[in-house]
CSV table of C-alpha atoms and ligand atoms in Angstrom, one decimal:
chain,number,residue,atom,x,y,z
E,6,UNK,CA,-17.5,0.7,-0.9
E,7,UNK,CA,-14.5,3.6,-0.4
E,8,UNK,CA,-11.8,1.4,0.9
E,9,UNK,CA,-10.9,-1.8,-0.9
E,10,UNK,CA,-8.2,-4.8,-0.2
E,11,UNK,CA,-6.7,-6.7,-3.3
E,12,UNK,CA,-5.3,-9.9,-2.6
E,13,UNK,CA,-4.3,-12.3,-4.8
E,14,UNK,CA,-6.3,-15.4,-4.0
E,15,UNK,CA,-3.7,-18.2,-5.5
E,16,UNK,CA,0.1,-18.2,-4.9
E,17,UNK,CA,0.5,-14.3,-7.0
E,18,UNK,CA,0.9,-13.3,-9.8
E,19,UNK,CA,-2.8,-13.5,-10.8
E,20,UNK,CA,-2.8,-10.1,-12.0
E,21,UNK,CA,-3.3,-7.8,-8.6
E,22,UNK,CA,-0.8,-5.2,-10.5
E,23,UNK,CA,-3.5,-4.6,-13.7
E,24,UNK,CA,-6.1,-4.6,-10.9
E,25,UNK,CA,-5.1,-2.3,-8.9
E,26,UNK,CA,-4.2,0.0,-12.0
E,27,UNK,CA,-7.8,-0.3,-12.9
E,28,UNK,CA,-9.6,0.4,-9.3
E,29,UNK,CA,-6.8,2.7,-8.3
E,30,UNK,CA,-8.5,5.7,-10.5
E,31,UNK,CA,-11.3,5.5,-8.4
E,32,UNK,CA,-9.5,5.8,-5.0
E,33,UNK,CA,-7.7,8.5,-3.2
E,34,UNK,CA,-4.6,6.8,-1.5
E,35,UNK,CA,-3.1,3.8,-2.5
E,36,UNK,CA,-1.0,1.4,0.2
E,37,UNK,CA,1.2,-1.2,0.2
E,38,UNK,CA,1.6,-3.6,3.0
E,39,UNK,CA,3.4,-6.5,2.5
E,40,UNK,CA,6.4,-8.0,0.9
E,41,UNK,CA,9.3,-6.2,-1.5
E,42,UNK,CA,11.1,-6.5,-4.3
E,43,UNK,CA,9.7,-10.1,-4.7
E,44,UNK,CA,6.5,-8.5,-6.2
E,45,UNK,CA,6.6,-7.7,-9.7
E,46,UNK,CA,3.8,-6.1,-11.0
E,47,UNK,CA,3.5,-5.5,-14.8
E,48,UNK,CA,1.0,-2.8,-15.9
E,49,UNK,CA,0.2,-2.6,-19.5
E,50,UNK,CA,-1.0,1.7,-20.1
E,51,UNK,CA,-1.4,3.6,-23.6
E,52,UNK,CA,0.9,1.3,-25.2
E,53,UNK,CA,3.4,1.3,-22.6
E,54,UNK,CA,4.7,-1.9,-20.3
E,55,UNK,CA,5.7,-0.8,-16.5
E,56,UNK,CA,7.5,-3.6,-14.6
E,57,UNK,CA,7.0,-2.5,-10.7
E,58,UNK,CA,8.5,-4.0,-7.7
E,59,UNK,CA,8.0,-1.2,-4.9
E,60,UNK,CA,6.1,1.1,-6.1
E,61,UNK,CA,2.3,0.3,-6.3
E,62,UNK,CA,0.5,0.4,-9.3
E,63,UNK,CA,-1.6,3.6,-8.4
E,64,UNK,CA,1.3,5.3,-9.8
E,65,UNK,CA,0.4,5.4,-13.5
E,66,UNK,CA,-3.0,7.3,-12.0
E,67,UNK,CA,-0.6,10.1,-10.1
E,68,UNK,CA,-2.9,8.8,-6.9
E,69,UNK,CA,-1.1,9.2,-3.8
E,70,UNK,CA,1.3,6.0,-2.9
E,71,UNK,CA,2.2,4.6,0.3
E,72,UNK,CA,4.5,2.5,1.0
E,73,UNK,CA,3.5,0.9,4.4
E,74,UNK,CA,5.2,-0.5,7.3
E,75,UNK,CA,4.8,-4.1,6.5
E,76,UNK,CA,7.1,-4.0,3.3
E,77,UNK,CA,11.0,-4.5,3.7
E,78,UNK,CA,12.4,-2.1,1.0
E,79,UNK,CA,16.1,-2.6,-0.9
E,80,UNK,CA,16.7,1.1,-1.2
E,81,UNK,CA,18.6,1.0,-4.2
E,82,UNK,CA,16.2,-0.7,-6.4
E,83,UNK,CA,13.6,1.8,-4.7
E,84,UNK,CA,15.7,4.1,-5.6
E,85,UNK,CA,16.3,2.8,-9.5
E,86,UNK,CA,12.7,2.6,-10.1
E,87,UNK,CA,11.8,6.1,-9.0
E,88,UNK,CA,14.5,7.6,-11.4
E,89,UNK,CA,13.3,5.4,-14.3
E,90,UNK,CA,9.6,6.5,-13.5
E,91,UNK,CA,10.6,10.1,-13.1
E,92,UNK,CA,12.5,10.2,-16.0
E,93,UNK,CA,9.8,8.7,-18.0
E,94,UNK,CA,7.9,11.9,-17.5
E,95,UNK,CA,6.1,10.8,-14.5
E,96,UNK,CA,6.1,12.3,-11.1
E,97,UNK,CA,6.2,9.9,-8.2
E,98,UNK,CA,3.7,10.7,-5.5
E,99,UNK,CA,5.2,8.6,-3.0
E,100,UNK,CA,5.1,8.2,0.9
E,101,UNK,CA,6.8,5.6,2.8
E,102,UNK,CA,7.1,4.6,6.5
E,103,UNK,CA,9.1,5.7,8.5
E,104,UNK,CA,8.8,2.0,10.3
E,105,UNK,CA,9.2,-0.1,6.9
E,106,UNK,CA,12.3,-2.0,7.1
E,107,UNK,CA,15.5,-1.7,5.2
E,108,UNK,CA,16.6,-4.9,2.8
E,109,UNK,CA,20.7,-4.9,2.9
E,110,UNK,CA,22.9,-7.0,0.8
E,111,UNK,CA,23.4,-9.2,3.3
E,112,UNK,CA,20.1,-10.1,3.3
E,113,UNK,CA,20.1,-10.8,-0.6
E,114,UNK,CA,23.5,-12.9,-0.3
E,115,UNK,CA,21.7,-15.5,2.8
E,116,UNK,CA,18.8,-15.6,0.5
E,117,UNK,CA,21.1,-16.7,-2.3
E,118,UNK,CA,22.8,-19.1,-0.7
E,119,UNK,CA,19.7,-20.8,1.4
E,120,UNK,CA,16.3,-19.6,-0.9
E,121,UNK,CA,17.3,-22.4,-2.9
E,122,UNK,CA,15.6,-25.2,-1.9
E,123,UNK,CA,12.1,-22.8,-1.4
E,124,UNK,CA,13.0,-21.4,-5.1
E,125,UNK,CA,12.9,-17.7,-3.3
E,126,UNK,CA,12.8,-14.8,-6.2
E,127,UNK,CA,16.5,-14.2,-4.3
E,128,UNK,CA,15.8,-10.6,-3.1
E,129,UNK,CA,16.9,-10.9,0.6
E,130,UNK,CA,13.1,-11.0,1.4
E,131,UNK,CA,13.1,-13.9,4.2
E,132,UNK,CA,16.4,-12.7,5.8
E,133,UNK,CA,14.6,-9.6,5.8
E,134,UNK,CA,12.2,-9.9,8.0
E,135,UNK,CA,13.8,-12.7,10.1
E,136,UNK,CA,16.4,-10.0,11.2
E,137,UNK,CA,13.3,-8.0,11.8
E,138,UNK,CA,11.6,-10.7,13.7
E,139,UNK,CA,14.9,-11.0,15.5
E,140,UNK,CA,15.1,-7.2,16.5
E,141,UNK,CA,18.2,-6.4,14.6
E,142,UNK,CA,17.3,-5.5,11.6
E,143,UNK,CA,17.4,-1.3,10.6
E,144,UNK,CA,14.3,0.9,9.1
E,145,UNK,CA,13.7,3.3,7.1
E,146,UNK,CA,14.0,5.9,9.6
E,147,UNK,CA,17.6,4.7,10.8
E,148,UNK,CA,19.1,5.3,7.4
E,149,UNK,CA,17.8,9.0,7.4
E,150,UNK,CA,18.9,9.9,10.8
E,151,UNK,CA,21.8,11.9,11.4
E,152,UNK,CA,23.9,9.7,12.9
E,153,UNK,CA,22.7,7.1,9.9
E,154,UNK,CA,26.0,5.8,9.5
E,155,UNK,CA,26.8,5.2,13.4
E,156,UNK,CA,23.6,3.2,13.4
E,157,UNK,CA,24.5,1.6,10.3
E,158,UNK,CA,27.8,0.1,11.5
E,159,UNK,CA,26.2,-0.4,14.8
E,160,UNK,CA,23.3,-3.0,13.4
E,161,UNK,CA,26.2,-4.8,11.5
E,162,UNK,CA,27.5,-5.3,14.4
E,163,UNK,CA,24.6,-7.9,15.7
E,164,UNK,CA,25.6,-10.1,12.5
E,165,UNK,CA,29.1,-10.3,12.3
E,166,UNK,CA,28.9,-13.8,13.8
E,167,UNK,CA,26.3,-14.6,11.2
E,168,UNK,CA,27.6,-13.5,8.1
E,169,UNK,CA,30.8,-15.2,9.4
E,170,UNK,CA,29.9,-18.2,10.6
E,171,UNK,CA,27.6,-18.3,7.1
E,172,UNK,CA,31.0,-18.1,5.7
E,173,UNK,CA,28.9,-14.9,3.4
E,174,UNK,CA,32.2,-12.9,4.3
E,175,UNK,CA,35.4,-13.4,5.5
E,176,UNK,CA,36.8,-10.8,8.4
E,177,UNK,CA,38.0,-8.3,5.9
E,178,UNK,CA,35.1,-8.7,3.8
E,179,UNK,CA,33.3,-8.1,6.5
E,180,UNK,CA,35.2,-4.9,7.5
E,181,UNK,CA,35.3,-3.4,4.0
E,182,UNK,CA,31.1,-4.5,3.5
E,183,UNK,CA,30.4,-2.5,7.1
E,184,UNK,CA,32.5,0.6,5.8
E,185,UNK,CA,30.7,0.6,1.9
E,186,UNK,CA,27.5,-0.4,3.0
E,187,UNK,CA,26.9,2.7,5.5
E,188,UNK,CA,28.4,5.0,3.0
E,189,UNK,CA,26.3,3.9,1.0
E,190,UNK,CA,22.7,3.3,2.4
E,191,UNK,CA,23.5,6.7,4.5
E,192,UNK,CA,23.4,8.3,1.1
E,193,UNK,CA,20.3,6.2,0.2
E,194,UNK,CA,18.9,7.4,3.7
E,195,UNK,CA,19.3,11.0,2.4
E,196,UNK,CA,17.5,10.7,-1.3
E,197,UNK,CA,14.9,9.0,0.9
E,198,UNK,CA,13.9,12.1,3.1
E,199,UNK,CA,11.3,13.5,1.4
E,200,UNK,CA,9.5,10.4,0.6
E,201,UNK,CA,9.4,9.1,4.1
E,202,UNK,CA,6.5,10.4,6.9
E,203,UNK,CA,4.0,8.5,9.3
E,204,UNK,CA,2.1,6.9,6.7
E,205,UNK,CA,-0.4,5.8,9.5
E,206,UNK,CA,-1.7,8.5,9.8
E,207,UNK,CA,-2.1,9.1,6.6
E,208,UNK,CA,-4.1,6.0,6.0
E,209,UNK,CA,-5.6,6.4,8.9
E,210,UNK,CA,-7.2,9.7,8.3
E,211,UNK,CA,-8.2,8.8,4.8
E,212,UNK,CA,-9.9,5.5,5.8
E,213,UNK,CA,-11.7,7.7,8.6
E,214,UNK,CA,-12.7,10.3,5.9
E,215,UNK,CA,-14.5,10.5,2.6
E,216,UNK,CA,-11.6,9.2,0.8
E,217,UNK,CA,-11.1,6.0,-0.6
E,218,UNK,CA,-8.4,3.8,-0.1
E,219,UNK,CA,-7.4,1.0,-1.5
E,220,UNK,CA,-4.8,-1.4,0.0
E,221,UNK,CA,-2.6,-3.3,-2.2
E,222,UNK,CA,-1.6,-7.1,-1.7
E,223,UNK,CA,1.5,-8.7,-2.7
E,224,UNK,CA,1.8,-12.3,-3.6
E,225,UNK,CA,-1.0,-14.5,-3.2
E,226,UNK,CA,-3.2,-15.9,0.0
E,227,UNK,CA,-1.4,-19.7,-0.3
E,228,UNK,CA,2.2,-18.1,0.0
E,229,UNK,CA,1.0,-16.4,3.1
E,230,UNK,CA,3.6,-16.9,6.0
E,231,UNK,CA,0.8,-18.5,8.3
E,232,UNK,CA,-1.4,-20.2,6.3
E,233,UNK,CA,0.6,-20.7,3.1
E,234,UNK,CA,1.9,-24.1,1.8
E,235,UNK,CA,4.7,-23.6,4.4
E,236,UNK,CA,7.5,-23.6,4.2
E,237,UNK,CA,7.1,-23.2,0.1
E,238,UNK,CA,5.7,-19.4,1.1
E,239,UNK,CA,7.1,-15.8,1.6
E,240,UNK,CA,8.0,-14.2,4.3
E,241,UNK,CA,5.3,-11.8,4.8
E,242,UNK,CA,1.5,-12.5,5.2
E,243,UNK,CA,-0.2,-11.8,2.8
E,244,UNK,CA,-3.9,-12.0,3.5
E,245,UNK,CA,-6.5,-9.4,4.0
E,246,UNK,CA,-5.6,-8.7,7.2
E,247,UNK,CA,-2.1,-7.9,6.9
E,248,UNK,CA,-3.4,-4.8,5.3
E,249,UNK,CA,-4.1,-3.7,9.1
E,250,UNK,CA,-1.3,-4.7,10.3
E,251,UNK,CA,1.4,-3.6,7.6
E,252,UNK,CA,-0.8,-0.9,5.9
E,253,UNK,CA,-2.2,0.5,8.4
E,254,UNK,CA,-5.7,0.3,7.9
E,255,UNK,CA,-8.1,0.5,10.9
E,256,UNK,CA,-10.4,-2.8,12.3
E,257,UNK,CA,-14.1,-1.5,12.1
E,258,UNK,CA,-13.8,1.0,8.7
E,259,UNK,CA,-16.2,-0.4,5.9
E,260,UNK,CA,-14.4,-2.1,3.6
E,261,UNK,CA,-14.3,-4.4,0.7
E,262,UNK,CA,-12.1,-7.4,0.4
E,263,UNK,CA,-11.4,-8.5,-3.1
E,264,UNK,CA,-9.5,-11.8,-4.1
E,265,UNK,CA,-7.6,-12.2,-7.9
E,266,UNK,CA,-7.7,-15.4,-9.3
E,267,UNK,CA,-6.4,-16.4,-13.1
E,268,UNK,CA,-9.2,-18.7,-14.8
E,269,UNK,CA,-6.1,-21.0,-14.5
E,270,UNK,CA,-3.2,-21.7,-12.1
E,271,UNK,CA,0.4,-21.0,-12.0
E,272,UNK,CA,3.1,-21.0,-9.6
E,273,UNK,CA,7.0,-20.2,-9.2
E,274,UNK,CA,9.2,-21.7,-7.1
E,275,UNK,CA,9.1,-24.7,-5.1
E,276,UNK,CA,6.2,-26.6,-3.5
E,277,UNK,CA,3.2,-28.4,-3.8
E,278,UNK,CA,0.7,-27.8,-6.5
E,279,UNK,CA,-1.5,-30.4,-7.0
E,280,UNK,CA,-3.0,-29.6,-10.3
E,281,UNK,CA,-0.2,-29.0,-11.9
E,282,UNK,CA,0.8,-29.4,-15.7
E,283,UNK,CA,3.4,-30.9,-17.4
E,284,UNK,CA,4.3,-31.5,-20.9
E,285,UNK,CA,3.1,-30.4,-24.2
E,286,UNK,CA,-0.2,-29.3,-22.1
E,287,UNK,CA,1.6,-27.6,-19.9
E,288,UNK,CA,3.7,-24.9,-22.7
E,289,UNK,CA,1.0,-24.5,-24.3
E,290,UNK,CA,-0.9,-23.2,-21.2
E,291,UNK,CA,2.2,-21.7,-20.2
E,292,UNK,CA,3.0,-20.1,-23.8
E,293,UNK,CA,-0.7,-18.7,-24.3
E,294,UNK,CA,-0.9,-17.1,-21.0
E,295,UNK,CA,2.7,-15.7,-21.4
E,296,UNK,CA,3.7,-17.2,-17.8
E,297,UNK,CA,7.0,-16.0,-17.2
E,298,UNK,CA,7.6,-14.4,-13.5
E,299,UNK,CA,8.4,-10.6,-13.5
E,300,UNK,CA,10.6,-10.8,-11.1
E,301,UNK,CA,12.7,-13.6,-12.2
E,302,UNK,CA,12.5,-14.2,-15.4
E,303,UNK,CA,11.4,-17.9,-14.8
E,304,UNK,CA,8.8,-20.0,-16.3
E,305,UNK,CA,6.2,-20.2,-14.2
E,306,UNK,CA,5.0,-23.9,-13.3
E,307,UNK,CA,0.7,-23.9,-14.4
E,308,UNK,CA,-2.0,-26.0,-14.2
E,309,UNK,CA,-5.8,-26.3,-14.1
E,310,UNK,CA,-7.9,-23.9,-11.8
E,311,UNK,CA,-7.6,-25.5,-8.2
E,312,UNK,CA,-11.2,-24.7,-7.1
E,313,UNK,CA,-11.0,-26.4,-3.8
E,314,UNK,CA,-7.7,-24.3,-2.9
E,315,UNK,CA,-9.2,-21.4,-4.2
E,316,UNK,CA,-11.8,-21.5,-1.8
E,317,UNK,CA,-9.7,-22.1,1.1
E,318,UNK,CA,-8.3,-19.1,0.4
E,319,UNK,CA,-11.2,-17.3,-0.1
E,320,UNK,CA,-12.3,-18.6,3.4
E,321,UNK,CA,-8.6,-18.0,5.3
E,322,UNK,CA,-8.6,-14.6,3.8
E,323,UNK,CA,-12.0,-13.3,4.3
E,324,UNK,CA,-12.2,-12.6,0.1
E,325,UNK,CA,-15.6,-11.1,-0.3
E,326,UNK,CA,-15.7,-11.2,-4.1
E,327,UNK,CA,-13.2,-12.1,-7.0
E,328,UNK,CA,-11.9,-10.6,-9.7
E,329,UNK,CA,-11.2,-13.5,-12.5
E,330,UNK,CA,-8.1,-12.7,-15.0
E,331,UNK,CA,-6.7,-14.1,-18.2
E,332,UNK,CA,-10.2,-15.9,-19.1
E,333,UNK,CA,-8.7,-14.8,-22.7
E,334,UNK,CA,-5.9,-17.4,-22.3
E,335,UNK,CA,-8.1,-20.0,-21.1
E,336,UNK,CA,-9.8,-20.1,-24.6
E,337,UNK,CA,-6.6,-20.5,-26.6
E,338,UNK,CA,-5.9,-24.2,-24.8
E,339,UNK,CA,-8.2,-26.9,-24.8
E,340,UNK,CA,-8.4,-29.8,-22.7
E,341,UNK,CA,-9.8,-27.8,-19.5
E,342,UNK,CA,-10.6,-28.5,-15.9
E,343,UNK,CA,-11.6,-27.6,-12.9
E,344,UNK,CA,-10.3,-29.1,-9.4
E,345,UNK,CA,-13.6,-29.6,-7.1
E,346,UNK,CA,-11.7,-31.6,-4.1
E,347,UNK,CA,-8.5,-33.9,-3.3
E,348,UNK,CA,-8.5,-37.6,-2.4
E,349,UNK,CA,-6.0,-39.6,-0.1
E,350,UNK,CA,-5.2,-42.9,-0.5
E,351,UNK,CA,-8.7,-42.9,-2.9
E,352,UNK,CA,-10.7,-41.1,-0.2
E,353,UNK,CA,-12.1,-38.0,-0.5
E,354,UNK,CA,-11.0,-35.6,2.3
E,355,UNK,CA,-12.4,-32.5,3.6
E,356,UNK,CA,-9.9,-30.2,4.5
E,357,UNK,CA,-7.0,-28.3,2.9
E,358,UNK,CA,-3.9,-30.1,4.4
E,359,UNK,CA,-1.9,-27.8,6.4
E,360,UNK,CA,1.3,-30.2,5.8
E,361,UNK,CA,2.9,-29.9,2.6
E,362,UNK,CA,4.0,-33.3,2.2
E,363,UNK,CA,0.4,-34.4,2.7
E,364,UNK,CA,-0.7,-31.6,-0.4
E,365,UNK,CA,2.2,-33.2,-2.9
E,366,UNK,CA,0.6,-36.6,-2.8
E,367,UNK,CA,-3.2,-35.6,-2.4
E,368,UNK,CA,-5.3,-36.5,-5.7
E,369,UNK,CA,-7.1,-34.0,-7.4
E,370,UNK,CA,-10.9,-34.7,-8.3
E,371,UNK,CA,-11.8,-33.2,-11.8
E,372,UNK,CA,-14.3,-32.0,-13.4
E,373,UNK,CA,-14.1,-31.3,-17.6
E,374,UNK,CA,-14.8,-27.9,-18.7
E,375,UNK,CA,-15.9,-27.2,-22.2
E,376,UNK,CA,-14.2,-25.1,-24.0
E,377,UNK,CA,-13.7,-21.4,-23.6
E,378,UNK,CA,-15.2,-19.2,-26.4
E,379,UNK,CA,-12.1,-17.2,-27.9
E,380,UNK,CA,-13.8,-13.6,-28.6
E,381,UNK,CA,-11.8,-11.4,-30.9
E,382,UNK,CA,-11.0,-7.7,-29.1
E,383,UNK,CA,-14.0,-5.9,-31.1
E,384,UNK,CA,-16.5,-8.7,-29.4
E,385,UNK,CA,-15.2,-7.9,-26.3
E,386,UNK,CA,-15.6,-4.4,-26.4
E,387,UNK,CA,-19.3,-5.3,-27.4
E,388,UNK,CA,-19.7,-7.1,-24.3
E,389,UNK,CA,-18.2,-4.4,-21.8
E,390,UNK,CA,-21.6,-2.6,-21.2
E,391,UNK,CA,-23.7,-5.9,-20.7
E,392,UNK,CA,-24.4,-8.0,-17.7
E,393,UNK,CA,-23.3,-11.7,-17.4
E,394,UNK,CA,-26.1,-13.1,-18.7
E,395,UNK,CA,-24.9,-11.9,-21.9
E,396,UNK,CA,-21.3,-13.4,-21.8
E,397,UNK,CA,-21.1,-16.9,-24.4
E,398,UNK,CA,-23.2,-19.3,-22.8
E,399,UNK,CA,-19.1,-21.1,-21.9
E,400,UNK,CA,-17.8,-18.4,-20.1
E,401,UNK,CA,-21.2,-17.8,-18.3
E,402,UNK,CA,-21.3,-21.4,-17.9
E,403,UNK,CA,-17.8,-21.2,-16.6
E,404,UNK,CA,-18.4,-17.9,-14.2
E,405,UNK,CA,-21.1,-19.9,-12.6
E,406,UNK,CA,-19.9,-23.0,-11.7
E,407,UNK,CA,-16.9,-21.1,-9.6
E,408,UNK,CA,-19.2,-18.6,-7.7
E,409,UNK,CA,-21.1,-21.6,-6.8
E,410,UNK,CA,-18.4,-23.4,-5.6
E,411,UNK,CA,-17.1,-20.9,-4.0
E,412,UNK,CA,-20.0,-19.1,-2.4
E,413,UNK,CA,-19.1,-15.6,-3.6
E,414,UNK,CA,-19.9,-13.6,-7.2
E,415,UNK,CA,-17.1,-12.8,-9.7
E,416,UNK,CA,-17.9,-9.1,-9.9
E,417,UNK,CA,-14.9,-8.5,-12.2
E,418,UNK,CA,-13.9,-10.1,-15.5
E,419,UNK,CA,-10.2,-9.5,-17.3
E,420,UNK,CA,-9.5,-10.7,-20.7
E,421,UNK,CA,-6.3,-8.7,-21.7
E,422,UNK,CA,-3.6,-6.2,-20.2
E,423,UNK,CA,-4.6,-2.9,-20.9
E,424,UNK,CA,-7.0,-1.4,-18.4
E,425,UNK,CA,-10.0,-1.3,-20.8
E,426,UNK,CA,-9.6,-5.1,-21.4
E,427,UNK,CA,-11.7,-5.5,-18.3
E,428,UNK,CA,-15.4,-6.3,-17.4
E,429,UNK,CA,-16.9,-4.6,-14.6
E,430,UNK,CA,-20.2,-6.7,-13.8
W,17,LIG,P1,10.5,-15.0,-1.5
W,17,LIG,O1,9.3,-14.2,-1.3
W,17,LIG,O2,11.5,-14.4,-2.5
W,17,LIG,O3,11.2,-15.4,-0.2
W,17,LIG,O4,10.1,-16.4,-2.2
W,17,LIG,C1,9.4,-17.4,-1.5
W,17,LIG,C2,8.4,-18.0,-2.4
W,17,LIG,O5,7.4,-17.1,-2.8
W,17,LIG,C3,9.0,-18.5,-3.7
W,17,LIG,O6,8.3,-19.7,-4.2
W,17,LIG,C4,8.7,-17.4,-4.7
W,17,LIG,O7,8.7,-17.8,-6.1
W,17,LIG,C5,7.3,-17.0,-4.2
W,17,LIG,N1,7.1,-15.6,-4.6
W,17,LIG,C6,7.5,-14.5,-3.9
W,17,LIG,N2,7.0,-13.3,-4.5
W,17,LIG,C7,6.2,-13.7,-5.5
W,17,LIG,C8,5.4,-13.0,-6.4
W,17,LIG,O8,5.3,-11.8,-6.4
W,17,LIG,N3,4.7,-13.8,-7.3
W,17,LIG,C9,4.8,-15.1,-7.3
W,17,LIG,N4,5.5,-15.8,-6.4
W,17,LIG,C10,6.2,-15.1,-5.5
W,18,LIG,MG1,4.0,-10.9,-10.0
């Protein structure tokens, strides 16, 4: 299939960025739609470690990068990681819309003052888009309009009261923030130019066309906005389908809708997770898969693969076929499970509850896993030309039991980083 949406089919971070890096040589255009500087994508190429927020991780392939009109960009650290990836000896091939809208500090400085109780990644992503949801937020295209600064002051305007009444700034704060920050993000606005067209177009040309495009997720399917564990979820959605709206691919081309999900689980932040680890099991889980967030720097919460969530995802998201990662990391801990359903009050239910209070208390029903065969790198490679019926009878095992669950093949197997650590079945 020539167009292709990644998702990540838990709550992110299940490895979309080494993903997309790997599918991404295949495909013409490679789009963004969704989220910002929450994202953090690391990409593991000829010995080298890329840590991405913005830019997608086509990049590394010199493939043609969009960002699209869903994603809220914080110029300046747009900015910082186009310099370091330029002056790294790449050259960006970058587009972004002219509709995306425009992360201030503002925006970071609510988020750090009221993300706490969420556990936000504290880049001004909710504030974001609810001043975009508002109608007074600025895009891209404001900051690289003449009268950028005018407009600038002009949109600050709508949250004096705010940032006020916040008590984020006093009056001269206030006055000295409007005066820097439209200096500033007017000079942002003009290191932007370039970079910034109708992307829509763009995308939708290519997706009409022979190319190939592949649109990339941010997050995961149960931080979606809408049908996330709200309100422990981003800002954005971030199913399949926010790829039309924020990406700017077309209802009706052929395309391919592929979910991520780590042979485990892990989570940052705040909010149900009912199969959580904790204790020795947990670090040891958490130290073999090295599950510390990208963004943050903080130890991601982990915990047995939550089948029955995992296929509400799948479901909500439209996820066609998965792509498993980390089944390397699975093999270094033992003790293994698999969550087939939840149980209230010691009934078995059949639904995934929409009301997070509900999902903290819900009891997960288990089912053991024997262990994961731990292949060495050279047994690996030996396996990359076969077909599943030639994996180790417990990853086989293992592969099967989750496609059955969840009514859709695991075409793609990762067990390391680098983009030839992967399995293409
Ligand atoms: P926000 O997106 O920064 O507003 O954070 C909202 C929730 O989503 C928090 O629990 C974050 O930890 C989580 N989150 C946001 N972006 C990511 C991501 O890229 N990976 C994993 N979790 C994320
Ligand atoms: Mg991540």
């Amino acid at each position: 299939m020539k167009n292709t949406i990644v998702v990540g089919a838990q709550w992110g971070d299940e490895g979309k960025g080494k993903l997309v890096d790997v599918l991404a040589e295949q495909s013409n255009l490679v789009v963004r739609f969704n989220g910002g500087g929450n994202a953090g994508h690391t990409v593991m190429h000829a010995g080298e470690t890329y840590k991405f927020h913005y830019m997608p991780s086509g990049m590394l392939h010199n493939k043609l990068c969009i960002l699209g009109t869903g994603v809220v960009i914080n110029p300046k650290d747009l900015l910082e990681e186009i310099e370091l990836f330029t002056s790294s000896g790449h050259t960006p091939r970058l587009k972004i819309s002219a509709r995306a809208h425009i992360i201030f500090p503002h925006h970071q400085l609510i988020d750090a003052k009221e993300g706490g109780k969420i556990g936000t990644t504290g880049r001004g992503i909710g504030p974001a888009y609810s001043q975009k949801a508002s109608r007074i937020n600025l895009r891209i295209l404001d900051i690289i309009a003449d009268d950028a600064r005018g407009r600038i002051k002009e949109a600050l305007k709508d949250v004096k009261d705010i940032l006020i009444y916040e008590e984020i700034f006093t009056l001269d704060e206030y006055q000295d923030y409007c005066r820097s920050v439209s200096e500033e993000y007017a000079s942002f606005g003009e290191k932007f130019k370039p970079y910034v067209t109708d992307t829509e177009d763009l995308v939708r040309r290519a997706g009409s066309s022979e190319e190939s495009v592949l649109f990339e997720g941010a997050q995961g399917t149960l931080l979606d906005l809408n049908y996330g564990t709200y309100p422990f979820v981003t800002s954005s959605s971030t199913l399949a389908a926010a790829a039309f709206v924020g990406g700017g691919a077309i209802p009706g081309i052929p395309i391919r809708i592929l979910g991520i999900t780590k042979a485990y689980t892990t989570r940052v932040g705040e909010g149900p997770f009912p199969t959580e680890l904790f204790g020795d099991a947990a670090s040891n889980l958490r130290k073999a898969g090295h599950e510390y967030g990208a963004t943050t720097g903080r130890p991601r919460r982990v915990g047995h693969l939550d089948l029955y969530a995992l296929r509400y995802a799948i479901r909500i998201s439209g996820i066609q076929e998965l792509a498993m990662t980390k089944i390397d990391t699975l093999a270094l801990v033992d003790g293994i499970k698999v969550c087939t359903g939840y149980m209230i009050d010691g009934k078995e239910i059949d639904y995934f509850p929409a009301d997070s209070p509900t999902l903290e208390k819900v009891e997960p029903i288990y089912e053991d896993v024997p262990p994961i065969t731990n292949l060495t790198k050279a047994e690996w490679v030996e396996l990359k030309e076969k077909s599943k019926k030639d994996l180790p009878d417990s990853i086989r095992s293992y592969i099967k039991f989750i496609e059955e669950f969840v009514e859709i093949p695991i075409t793609i197997l990762s067990h390391g980083p680098e983009r030839n650590e992967t399995i293409v079945f």
